[in-house]
Amino acid sequence: EPTFTSTLTEDELATVVWPYQDTSRRFDDPVAAASSFATDFLGFDEPLVGELQQGDQRSGEVDIRPEADGPVTTVLVRQLGDDSWWVLGSSTADVTVAEPEAGATVTNPARVAGSARAFEGNVEVLVHEDGSTEPIGTGNVTGGGGGEAAPFEGTVDYEPGSPRWGAMVFRTTSAEDGRVWQATVLRVRLGG
């Protein structure tokens, strides 16, 4: 297994969630990067992937939906120094995260807070470290079910290793069949 050294600066490394820097996987198309993030990282099943909505010359957003009338997860993409497209995270109107903030250092157990509207109020929280699509910690918090978003707070235990970068995923699932419905994803530094 060859190792790949990243051409990203420390500041860039601190912002990118996908693809992992220590692999050869790179994207010259922002929509392909967002699509891979949705299926390979978040676990969407055949999502509908929109077009790039350009922010500036090197950044933009790509909307992902689980189905035509499903909720929108907005994937944030940026073209960095190596001219590849990278995913910085994602957001959805139904899951707003107040804690942790993007770029913050979390410690075990990770404290989370925000508001959500989801089936039975249930939001899965997954802690990922760079290099693995398998979470190192999982938990659930409860926001609002049905019509209104409601506050949530809680903690999620994870297996702390050496301090490194990772991501926190706040994901909801479909009431019909349990598939991934939408997700808010933040870049975080994992404390040991």
Coordinates of N, CA and C in Angstrom, one line a residue:
E1 N 0.9 -1.2 0.0 CA 0.0 0.0 0.0 C 0.9 1.2 0.0
P2 N 0.9 2.0 -1.1 CA 1.7 3.2 -1.1 C 1.2 4.3 -0.2
T3 N 2.0 5.1 0.3 CA 1.6 6.3 1.0 C 1.6 7.5 0.2
F4 N 0.7 8.4 0.4 CA 0.6 9.6 -0.4 C 0.8 10.8 0.5
T5 N 1.7 11.7 0.1 CA 1.8 12.9 0.9 C 0.9 13.9 0.3
S6 N 0.3 14.6 1.2 CA -0.6 15.7 0.7 C 0.1 16.9 0.3
T7 N -0.4 17.5 -0.8 CA 0.2 18.8 -1.2 C -0.6 20.0 -0.6
L8 N -1.4 19.7 0.4 CA -2.2 20.7 1.1 C -1.4 21.3 2.2
T9 N -1.6 22.6 2.4 CA -1.0 23.3 3.5 C -1.7 22.9 4.8
E10 N -1.1 23.2 6.0 CA -1.7 22.9 7.3 C -3.1 23.6 7.4
D11 N -3.2 24.9 6.9 CA -4.5 25.6 6.9 C -5.5 24.9 6.1
E12 N -5.1 24.4 4.9 CA -6.1 23.7 4.0 C -6.5 22.4 4.7
L13 N -5.5 21.6 5.2 CA -5.7 20.4 5.9 C -6.8 20.5 7.0
A14 N -6.8 21.6 7.7 CA -7.7 21.9 8.8 C -9.1 22.1 8.3
T15 N -9.4 22.2 7.0 CA -10.7 22.5 6.5 C -11.3 21.3 5.7
V16 N -10.6 20.4 5.2 CA -11.1 19.4 4.3 C -11.5 18.1 5.0
V17 N -12.8 17.7 4.6 CA -13.3 16.4 5.2 C -13.1 15.3 4.2
W18 N -13.2 15.5 2.9 CA -13.2 14.4 1.9 C -12.7 14.9 0.6
P19 N -11.9 14.1 -0.1 CA -11.4 12.7 0.2 C -10.3 12.8 1.2
Y20 N -9.9 11.7 1.8 CA -8.9 11.7 2.8 C -7.6 12.0 2.1
Q21 N -6.7 12.8 2.7 CA -5.5 13.3 2.1 C -4.5 12.2 1.9
D22 N -4.5 11.1 2.7 CA -3.5 10.1 2.7 C -3.9 8.9 1.7
T23 N -4.8 9.2 0.8 CA -5.1 8.3 -0.3 C -4.8 9.0 -1.7
S24 N -4.9 8.2 -2.7 CA -4.7 8.8 -4.0 C -5.9 9.3 -4.7
R25 N -7.0 9.2 -3.9 CA -8.3 9.6 -4.5 C -8.4 11.2 -4.6
R26 N -8.6 11.6 -5.8 CA -8.7 13.1 -6.0 C -9.8 13.3 -7.1
F27 N -10.4 14.5 -7.1 CA -11.5 14.8 -7.9 C -11.2 16.1 -8.7
D28 N -11.3 16.0 -10.1 CA -11.1 17.2 -10.9 C -12.5 17.8 -11.2
D29 N -13.6 17.2 -10.7 CA -14.9 17.7 -10.9 C -15.6 17.9 -9.5
P30 N -16.1 19.1 -9.2 CA -16.7 19.3 -7.9 C -18.0 18.5 -7.6
V31 N -18.7 18.2 -8.7 CA -20.0 17.4 -8.5 C -19.6 15.9 -8.2
A32 N -18.5 15.4 -8.8 CA -18.0 14.1 -8.5 C -17.6 14.0 -7.1
A33 N -16.9 15.0 -6.6 CA -16.4 15.0 -5.2 C -17.6 15.0 -4.2
A34 N -18.7 15.8 -4.5 CA -19.8 15.9 -3.7 C -20.6 14.5 -3.7
S35 N -20.7 13.9 -4.9 CA -21.4 12.6 -5.0 C -20.7 11.5 -4.3
S36 N -19.3 11.5 -4.4 CA -18.6 10.5 -3.6 C -18.7 10.7 -2.1
F37 N -18.7 11.9 -1.7 CA -18.9 12.3 -0.3 C -20.2 11.7 0.2
A38 N -21.3 12.0 -0.6 CA -22.6 11.6 -0.2 C -22.7 10.1 -0.1
T39 N -22.2 9.3 -1.0 CA -22.3 7.9 -1.0 C -21.3 7.2 -0.2
D40 N -20.0 7.5 -0.4 CA -18.9 6.8 0.3 C -18.7 7.2 1.7
F41 N -18.9 8.5 2.1 CA -18.7 9.0 3.4 C -20.0 9.0 4.2
L42 N -21.1 9.5 3.7 CA -22.3 9.7 4.4 C -23.2 8.5 4.4
G43 N -23.1 7.7 3.3 CA -23.9 6.5 3.2 C -25.2 6.7 2.5
F44 N -25.4 7.8 1.7 CA -26.6 7.9 0.9 C -26.7 6.8 -0.1
D45 N -27.9 6.4 -0.4 CA -28.2 5.3 -1.3 C -28.7 5.9 -2.6
E46 N -27.9 6.0 -3.7 CA -28.2 6.6 -5.0 C -28.9 8.0 -4.8
P47 N -28.2 8.9 -4.3 CA -28.7 10.3 -4.1 C -28.9 11.0 -5.4
L48 N -29.7 12.0 -5.5 CA -29.9 12.9 -6.6 C -28.9 14.0 -6.4
V49 N -28.0 14.2 -7.3 CA -26.9 15.1 -7.1 C -27.1 16.3 -8.1
G50 N -27.1 17.5 -7.5 CA -27.4 18.7 -8.3 C -26.1 19.2 -9.0
E51 N -26.2 20.4 -9.6 CA -25.0 21.0 -10.3 C -24.3 21.9 -9.3
L52 N -23.0 22.2 -9.7 CA -22.3 23.1 -8.9 C -22.9 24.5 -8.9
Q53 N -23.2 25.1 -7.8 CA -23.6 26.5 -7.7 C -22.3 27.2 -7.2
Q54 N -21.7 27.9 -8.2 CA -20.4 28.6 -7.9 C -20.5 29.7 -6.9
G55 N -19.6 29.7 -6.0 CA -19.5 30.7 -5.0 C -18.5 31.8 -5.5
D56 N -17.2 31.3 -5.7 CA -16.2 32.1 -6.4 C -15.6 31.2 -7.4
Q57 N -14.4 31.6 -7.9 CA -13.8 30.7 -9.0 C -13.4 29.4 -8.4
R58 N -13.1 29.3 -7.1 CA -12.6 28.0 -6.6 C -13.5 27.4 -5.5
S59 N -14.7 27.8 -5.4 CA -15.6 27.2 -4.4 C -17.0 27.2 -4.8
G60 N -17.8 26.5 -4.1 CA -19.2 26.4 -4.4 C -20.0 25.4 -3.6
E61 N -21.2 25.1 -4.0 CA -22.1 24.2 -3.2 C -22.7 23.3 -4.2
V62 N -23.0 22.0 -3.8 CA -23.7 21.1 -4.6 C -24.8 20.5 -3.7
D63 N -26.0 20.5 -4.2 CA -27.1 20.0 -3.4 C -27.3 18.5 -3.7
I64 N -27.6 17.8 -2.6 CA -27.8 16.3 -2.6 C -29.2 16.1 -2.0
R65 N -30.0 15.2 -2.6 CA -31.3 14.8 -2.1 C -31.3 13.3 -2.1
P66 N -32.0 12.7 -1.1 CA -32.2 11.2 -1.1 C -33.2 10.8 -2.2
E67 N -34.1 11.7 -2.6 CA -35.1 11.4 -3.6 C -35.6 12.8 -4.1
A68 N -36.4 12.8 -5.1 CA -36.8 14.1 -5.8 C -37.4 15.1 -4.8
D69 N -38.3 14.6 -3.9 CA -39.0 15.6 -3.0 C -38.4 15.5 -1.6
G70 N -37.2 14.9 -1.5 CA -36.6 14.8 -0.2 C -35.8 16.1 0.2
P71 N -35.4 16.2 1.5 CA -34.7 17.3 1.9 C -33.3 17.5 1.3
V72 N -32.9 18.8 1.2 CA -31.6 19.1 0.6 C -30.5 19.1 1.6
T73 N -29.4 18.4 1.3 CA -28.1 18.5 2.0 C -27.2 19.2 1.1
T74 N -26.7 20.4 1.6 CA -25.8 21.2 0.8 C -24.4 20.9 1.1
V75 N -23.6 20.4 0.1 CA -22.2 20.0 0.2 C -21.4 21.2 -0.2
L76 N -20.5 21.6 0.7 CA -19.6 22.7 0.4 C -18.3 22.1 -0.2
V77 N -17.9 22.7 -1.4 CA -16.7 22.2 -2.1 C -15.8 23.3 -2.4
R78 N -14.5 23.0 -2.4 CA -13.5 24.0 -2.7 C -12.3 23.4 -3.5
Q79 N -11.8 24.1 -4.5 CA -10.7 23.7 -5.3 C -9.4 24.3 -4.6
L80 N -8.5 23.4 -4.2 CA -7.4 23.8 -3.4 C -6.1 23.9 -4.2
G81 N -5.0 24.1 -3.6 CA -3.7 24.3 -4.2 C -3.3 23.3 -5.3
D82 N -3.7 22.0 -5.1 CA -3.4 21.0 -6.0 C -4.4 20.9 -7.2
D83 N -5.3 21.9 -7.2 CA -6.3 22.0 -8.3 C -7.4 20.9 -8.2
S84 N -7.3 20.0 -7.1 CA -8.4 19.0 -6.9 C -9.5 19.7 -6.2
W85 N -10.7 19.1 -6.3 CA -11.9 19.6 -5.5 C -12.0 18.7 -4.2
W86 N -12.3 19.4 -3.1 CA -12.4 18.8 -1.8 C -13.7 19.2 -1.2
V87 N -14.2 18.4 -0.3 CA -15.4 18.7 0.4 C -15.0 19.2 1.8
L88 N -15.6 20.4 2.2 CA -15.3 21.0 3.5 C -16.3 20.6 4.5
G89 N -17.5 20.1 4.1 CA -18.5 19.7 5.1 C -19.9 19.8 4.4
S90 N -20.9 19.8 5.1 CA -22.3 19.9 4.5 C -23.2 20.5 5.6
S91 N -24.4 20.9 5.1 CA -25.4 21.5 6.0 C -26.8 21.2 5.5
T92 N -27.7 21.1 6.4 CA -29.1 20.9 6.0 C -29.9 21.8 6.9
A93 N -31.0 22.3 6.4 CA -31.9 23.3 7.1 C -32.5 22.6 8.4
D94 N -32.6 21.3 8.4 CA -33.3 20.6 9.5 C -32.4 20.2 10.6
V95 N -31.0 20.3 10.5 CA -30.1 20.0 11.5 C -29.1 21.1 11.6
T96 N -29.2 22.0 12.7 CA -28.3 23.1 12.9 C -27.5 22.8 14.1
V97 N -26.1 22.8 14.0 CA -25.2 22.5 15.1 C -24.6 23.8 15.7
A98 N -24.8 23.9 17.0 CA -24.2 25.1 17.7 C -22.9 24.7 18.4
E99 N -22.8 23.4 18.8 CA -21.6 22.9 19.4 C -21.3 21.5 19.0
P100 N -20.1 21.1 18.5 CA -18.9 22.0 18.4 C -19.0 22.9 17.2
E101 N -18.2 23.9 17.1 CA -18.1 24.8 16.0 C -17.1 24.1 15.0
A102 N -17.2 24.4 13.7 CA -16.3 23.9 12.7 C -14.9 24.3 13.1
G103 N -14.0 23.4 13.0 CA -12.6 23.7 13.3 C -12.2 23.5 14.8
A104 N -13.2 23.3 15.7 CA -12.9 23.3 17.1 C -12.2 21.9 17.4
T105 N -11.6 21.9 18.6 CA -11.0 20.7 19.2 C -12.1 20.1 20.1
V106 N -12.4 18.8 19.9 CA -13.4 18.1 20.8 C -12.6 17.1 21.6
T107 N -13.1 16.9 22.8 CA -12.5 15.9 23.7 C -13.5 14.8 24.0
N108 N -13.1 13.6 24.4 CA -14.0 12.5 24.7 C -14.5 12.7 26.1
P109 N -15.9 12.6 26.3 CA -16.9 12.5 25.3 C -17.1 13.8 24.6
A110 N -17.5 13.8 23.4 CA -17.7 15.0 22.6 C -19.0 15.6 23.0
R111 N -19.0 16.9 23.4 CA -20.3 17.6 23.7 C -20.9 18.1 22.4
V112 N -22.2 17.9 22.2 CA -22.9 18.4 21.1 C -24.2 19.1 21.5
A113 N -24.5 20.1 20.7 CA -25.8 20.9 20.9 C -26.2 21.5 19.6
G114 N -27.5 21.8 19.5 CA -28.0 22.4 18.3 C -29.5 22.3 18.3
S115 N -30.1 22.3 17.1 CA -31.5 22.0 17.0 C -31.8 21.2 15.7
A116 N -32.9 20.4 15.8 CA -33.1 19.5 14.6 C -34.6 19.2 14.5
R117 N -35.0 18.9 13.3 CA -36.3 18.4 13.0 C -36.1 17.1 12.2
A118 N -36.6 16.0 12.8 CA -36.3 14.7 12.2 C -37.3 13.7 12.5
F119 N -37.4 12.5 11.8 CA -38.3 11.5 12.2 C -38.1 11.1 13.6
E120 N -39.2 11.2 14.4 CA -39.2 10.9 15.9 C -38.1 11.7 16.6
G121 N -37.6 12.8 15.9 CA -36.6 13.7 16.5 C -35.2 13.1 16.6
N122 N -35.0 11.9 16.0 CA -33.8 11.2 16.1 C -32.7 11.7 15.2
V123 N -31.5 12.1 15.7 CA -30.4 12.5 15.0 C -29.2 11.6 15.4
E124 N -28.6 10.8 14.4 CA -27.4 10.0 14.7 C -26.2 11.0 14.7
V125 N -25.3 10.8 15.6 CA -24.1 11.6 15.7 C -23.0 10.6 15.5
L126 N -22.1 10.8 14.5 CA -21.0 9.9 14.3 C -19.7 10.7 14.3
V127 N -18.7 10.2 15.0 CA -17.4 10.8 15.0 C -16.4 10.0 14.1
H128 N -15.9 10.7 13.2 CA -14.9 10.1 12.2 C -13.5 10.6 12.4
E129 N -12.5 9.8 12.3 CA -11.2 10.3 12.2 C -10.7 10.1 10.7
D130 N -9.8 11.0 10.3 CA -9.4 11.0 8.9 C -8.8 9.6 8.6
G131 N -9.1 9.1 7.4 CA -8.5 7.9 6.9 C -9.5 6.7 7.0
S132 N -10.6 6.8 7.7 CA -11.5 5.7 7.9 C -12.9 6.1 7.7
T133 N -13.7 5.4 6.9 CA -15.1 5.7 6.8 C -15.9 5.1 7.9
E134 N -15.3 4.2 8.7 CA -16.0 3.7 9.9 C -15.9 4.6 11.0
P135 N -17.0 5.0 11.7 CA -16.9 5.9 12.8 C -16.1 5.4 14.0
I136 N -15.5 6.2 14.8 CA -14.8 5.8 16.0 C -15.7 6.0 17.2
G137 N -16.9 6.6 16.9 CA -17.8 6.9 18.0 C -19.2 7.1 17.4
T138 N -20.3 6.7 18.0 CA -21.6 6.9 17.6 C -22.5 7.2 18.8
G139 N -23.5 8.0 18.5 CA -24.5 8.2 19.5 C -25.8 8.8 18.9
N140 N -26.7 9.2 19.7 CA -28.0 9.8 19.2 C -28.3 10.9 20.1
V141 N -29.0 11.9 19.5 CA -29.6 13.0 20.2 C -31.0 13.2 19.7
T142 N -31.8 13.9 20.5 CA -33.2 14.0 20.1 C -33.6 15.5 20.0
G143 N -34.0 15.8 18.8 CA -34.5 17.2 18.5 C -36.0 17.1 18.4
G144 N -36.6 17.8 17.5 CA -38.1 17.8 17.3 C -38.5 16.8 16.2
G145 N -39.6 16.2 16.4 CA -40.2 15.3 15.4 C -41.3 16.1 14.7
G146 N -41.7 15.6 13.5 CA -42.8 16.3 12.9 C -42.5 17.7 12.4
G147 N -43.3 18.7 12.8 CA -43.3 20.0 12.2 C -42.2 20.9 12.6
E148 N -41.8 20.9 13.9 CA -41.0 22.0 14.4 C -39.6 21.4 14.8
A149 N -38.6 22.2 14.5 CA -37.2 21.9 15.0 C -37.2 22.2 16.5
A150 N -36.5 21.4 17.3 CA -36.4 21.6 18.7 C -34.9 21.4 19.1
P151 N -34.5 22.0 20.2 CA -33.1 21.9 20.6 C -32.7 20.5 21.0
F152 N -31.5 20.2 20.8 CA -30.9 18.9 21.3 C -29.6 19.2 22.0
E153 N -29.2 18.3 22.9 CA -27.8 18.4 23.5 C -27.5 17.0 24.0
G154 N -26.2 16.8 24.1 CA -25.8 15.5 24.6 C -24.3 15.3 24.4
T155 N -23.8 14.1 24.7 CA -22.4 13.8 24.5 C -22.3 12.5 23.7
V156 N -21.2 12.3 23.0 CA -20.9 11.1 22.2 C -19.5 10.6 22.6
D157 N -19.5 9.4 23.0 CA -18.2 8.8 23.3 C -17.5 8.3 22.1
Y158 N -16.2 8.5 22.0 CA -15.4 7.9 20.9 C -14.1 7.4 21.4
E159 N -13.5 6.6 20.6 CA -12.2 6.0 21.0 C -11.1 6.9 20.6
P160 N -10.6 7.7 21.6 CA -9.6 8.7 21.3 C -8.3 8.0 21.0
G161 N -7.7 8.4 19.9 CA -6.3 7.9 19.6 C -5.4 9.1 19.8
S162 N -4.4 9.2 18.9 CA -3.5 10.4 18.9 C -4.3 11.5 18.4
P163 N -4.1 12.7 18.9 CA -4.9 13.9 18.4 C -4.7 14.0 16.8
R164 N -5.8 14.1 16.1 CA -5.7 14.3 14.7 C -7.1 14.9 14.2
W165 N -7.1 15.2 12.9 CA -8.3 15.8 12.3 C -9.3 14.7 12.1
G166 N -10.6 15.1 12.1 CA -11.7 14.3 11.8 C -12.9 15.1 11.5
A167 N -14.1 14.4 11.6 CA -15.3 15.1 11.3 C -16.4 14.6 12.2
M168 N -17.4 15.5 12.5 CA -18.6 15.0 13.2 C -19.8 15.1 12.2
V169 N -20.5 14.0 12.2 CA -21.6 13.9 11.3 C -22.9 13.8 12.1
F170 N -23.9 14.7 11.7 CA -25.2 14.7 12.3 C -26.2 14.3 11.2
R171 N -26.7 13.1 11.3 CA -27.4 12.5 10.2 C -28.8 12.1 10.6
T172 N -29.8 12.3 9.7 CA -31.1 11.8 10.0 C -31.4 10.7 8.9
T173 N -32.4 9.9 9.3 CA -32.8 8.8 8.4 C -34.3 8.9 8.0
S174 N -34.6 8.2 7.0 CA -36.0 8.2 6.4 C -36.9 7.4 7.4
A175 N -38.2 7.9 7.5 CA -39.2 7.2 8.3 C -39.6 6.0 7.6
E176 N -39.6 6.0 6.3 CA -40.1 4.8 5.5 C -39.1 3.6 5.6
D177 N -37.8 3.8 5.3 CA -37.0 2.7 5.2 C -35.6 2.8 5.9
G178 N -35.4 3.8 6.7 CA -34.2 3.9 7.4 C -32.9 4.4 6.7
R179 N -33.1 4.7 5.4 CA -31.9 5.1 4.6 C -31.5 6.6 5.0
V180 N -30.3 6.9 4.7 CA -29.8 8.3 5.1 C -30.6 9.3 4.4
W181 N -31.1 10.3 5.1 CA -32.0 11.3 4.6 C -31.3 12.7 4.4
Q182 N -30.5 13.1 5.4 CA -29.8 14.4 5.3 C -28.7 14.4 6.3
A183 N -27.7 15.3 6.2 CA -26.6 15.3 7.1 C -25.9 16.7 7.1
T184 N -25.6 17.1 8.4 CA -24.7 18.2 8.6 C -23.4 17.7 9.1
V185 N -22.3 18.1 8.4 CA -21.0 17.6 8.7 C -20.0 18.7 9.0
L186 N -19.3 18.6 10.1 CA -18.3 19.6 10.6 C -16.9 19.1 10.7
R187 N -15.9 19.8 10.2 CA -14.5 19.5 10.4 C -14.2 19.8 11.9
V188 N -13.5 18.8 12.6 CA -13.1 19.0 14.0 C -11.7 18.4 14.2
R189 N -11.0 18.9 15.2 CA -9.8 18.2 15.6 C -10.2 17.4 16.8
L190 N -9.7 16.1 16.8 CA -10.1 15.1 17.8 C -9.0 15.2 18.9
G191 N -9.3 15.6 20.1 CA -8.4 15.6 21.2 C -8.1 14.1 21.7
G192 N -7.0 13.9 22.2 CA -6.6 12.5 22.7 C -7.3 12.1 23.9

